[in-house]
GROMACS .gro file of C-alpha atoms in nm:
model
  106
    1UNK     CA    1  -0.494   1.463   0.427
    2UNK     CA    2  -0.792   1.193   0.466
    3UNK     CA    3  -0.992   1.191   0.748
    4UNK     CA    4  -0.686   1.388   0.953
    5UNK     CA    5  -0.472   1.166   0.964
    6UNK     CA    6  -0.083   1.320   0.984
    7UNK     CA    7   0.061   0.932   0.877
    8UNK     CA    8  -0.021   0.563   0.830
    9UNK     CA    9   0.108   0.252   0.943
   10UNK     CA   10   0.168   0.007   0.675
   11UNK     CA   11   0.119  -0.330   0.781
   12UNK     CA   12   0.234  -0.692   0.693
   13UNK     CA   13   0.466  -0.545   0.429
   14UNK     CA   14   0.666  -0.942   0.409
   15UNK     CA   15   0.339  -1.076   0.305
   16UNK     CA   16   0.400  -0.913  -0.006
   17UNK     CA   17   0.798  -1.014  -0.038
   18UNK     CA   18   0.713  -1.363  -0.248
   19UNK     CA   19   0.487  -1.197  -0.541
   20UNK     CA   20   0.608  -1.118  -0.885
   21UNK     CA   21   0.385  -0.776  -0.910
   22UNK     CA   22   0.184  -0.604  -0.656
   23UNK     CA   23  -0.163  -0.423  -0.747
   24UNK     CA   24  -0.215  -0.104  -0.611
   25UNK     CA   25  -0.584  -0.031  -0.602
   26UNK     CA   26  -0.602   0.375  -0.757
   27UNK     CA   27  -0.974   0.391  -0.851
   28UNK     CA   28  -1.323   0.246  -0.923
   29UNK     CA   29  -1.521   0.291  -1.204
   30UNK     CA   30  -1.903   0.189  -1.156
   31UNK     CA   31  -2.066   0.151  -1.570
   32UNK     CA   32  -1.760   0.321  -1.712
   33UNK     CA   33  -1.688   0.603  -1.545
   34UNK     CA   34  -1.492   0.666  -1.270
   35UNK     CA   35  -1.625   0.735  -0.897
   36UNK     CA   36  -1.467   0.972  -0.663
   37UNK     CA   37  -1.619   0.826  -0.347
   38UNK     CA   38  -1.676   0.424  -0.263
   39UNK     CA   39  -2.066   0.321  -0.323
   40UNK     CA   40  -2.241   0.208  -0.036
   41UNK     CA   41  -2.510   0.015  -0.203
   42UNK     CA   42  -2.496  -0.349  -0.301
   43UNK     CA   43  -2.612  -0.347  -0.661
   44UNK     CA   44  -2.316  -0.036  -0.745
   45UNK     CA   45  -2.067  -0.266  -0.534
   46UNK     CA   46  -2.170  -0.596  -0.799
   47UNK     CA   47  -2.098  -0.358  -1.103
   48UNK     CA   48  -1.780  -0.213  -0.930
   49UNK     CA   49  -1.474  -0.228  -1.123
   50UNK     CA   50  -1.088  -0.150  -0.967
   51UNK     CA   51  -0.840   0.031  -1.137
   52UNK     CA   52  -0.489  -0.095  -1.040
   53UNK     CA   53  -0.167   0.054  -1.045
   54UNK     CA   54   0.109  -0.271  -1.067
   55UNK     CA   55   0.453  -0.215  -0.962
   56UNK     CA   56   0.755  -0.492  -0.921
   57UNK     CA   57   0.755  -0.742  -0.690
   58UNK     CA   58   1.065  -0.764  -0.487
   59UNK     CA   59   1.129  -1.085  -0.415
   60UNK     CA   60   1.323  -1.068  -0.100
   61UNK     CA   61   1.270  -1.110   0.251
   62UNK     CA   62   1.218  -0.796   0.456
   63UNK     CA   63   1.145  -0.975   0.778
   64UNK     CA   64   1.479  -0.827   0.942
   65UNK     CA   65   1.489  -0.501   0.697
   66UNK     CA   66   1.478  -0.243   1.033
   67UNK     CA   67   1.567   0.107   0.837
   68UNK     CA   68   1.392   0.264   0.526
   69UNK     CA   69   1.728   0.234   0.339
   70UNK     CA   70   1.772  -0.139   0.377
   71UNK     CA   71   1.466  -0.229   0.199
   72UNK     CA   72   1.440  -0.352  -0.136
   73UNK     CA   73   1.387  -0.045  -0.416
   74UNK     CA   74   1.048  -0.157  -0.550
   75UNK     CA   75   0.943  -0.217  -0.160
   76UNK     CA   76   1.029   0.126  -0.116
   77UNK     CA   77   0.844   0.252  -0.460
   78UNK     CA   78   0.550   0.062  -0.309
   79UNK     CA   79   0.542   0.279  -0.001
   80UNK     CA   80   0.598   0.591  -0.200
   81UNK     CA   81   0.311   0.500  -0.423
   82UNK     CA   82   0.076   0.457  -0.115
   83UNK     CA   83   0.202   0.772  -0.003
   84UNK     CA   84   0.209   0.967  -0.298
   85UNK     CA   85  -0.203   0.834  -0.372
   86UNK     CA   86  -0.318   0.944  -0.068
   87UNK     CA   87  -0.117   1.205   0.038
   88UNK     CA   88  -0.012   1.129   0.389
   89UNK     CA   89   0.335   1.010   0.466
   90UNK     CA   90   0.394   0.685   0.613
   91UNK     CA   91   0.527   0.648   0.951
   92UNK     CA   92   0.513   0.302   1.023
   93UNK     CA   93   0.603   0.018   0.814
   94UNK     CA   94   0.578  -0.357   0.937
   95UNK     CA   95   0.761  -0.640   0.863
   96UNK     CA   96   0.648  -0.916   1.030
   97UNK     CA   97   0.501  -1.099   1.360
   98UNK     CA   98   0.750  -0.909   1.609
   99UNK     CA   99   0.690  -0.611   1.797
  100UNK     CA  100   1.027  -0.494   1.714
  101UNK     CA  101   0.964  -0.608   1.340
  102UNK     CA  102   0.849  -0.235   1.265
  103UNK     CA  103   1.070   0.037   1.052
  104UNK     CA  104   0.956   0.396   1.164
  105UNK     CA  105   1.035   0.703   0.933
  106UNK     CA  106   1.059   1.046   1.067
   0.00000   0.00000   0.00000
């Protein structure tokens, strides 16, 4: 659990629907090695390097996708990655500018 949270709302999902690959950020490494926590000083951010995770685009719209099911695999394997990383389940997932453009998983 981070910071208590019980679930997270994933937003914009069908921004991501026209890349190839999406980069999951899964850690920094400041001169080599690898940081557990994010550096709050200036000169460590400069020096800051990102490890990413990349996963398979999907190439479809998801703009009317309204159940977990219906979405494209590798949008799905996105959220599970997200999940999996930080360990709290996602509840929310939008998928675009409508308020009813939202999937919700129990």
């Amino acid at each position: 659990m981070i910071n208590g949270f019980t679930g997270l709302a994933v937003t914009k999902l069908d921004i991501l629907d026209v890349f190839d690959e999406v980069k999951v950020g899964v850690a920094y490494h400041l001169d080599g090695e690898k940081v557990e926590t994010f550096p709050a000083s200036d000169d460590d951010l400069k020096r800051l390097e990102v490890e990413y995770l990349t996963l398979p685009g999907w190439k479809t719209n998801t703009e009317d996708v309204r159940k977990w099911e219906d979405l494209p695999k590798n949008a799905q394997r996105y959220i599970e990655v997200i999940r999996d990383k930080l360990r709290v389940p996602v509840r929310w997932i939008g998928v675009g500018k409508d308020r009813n453009s939202m999937i919700e998983i129990p």
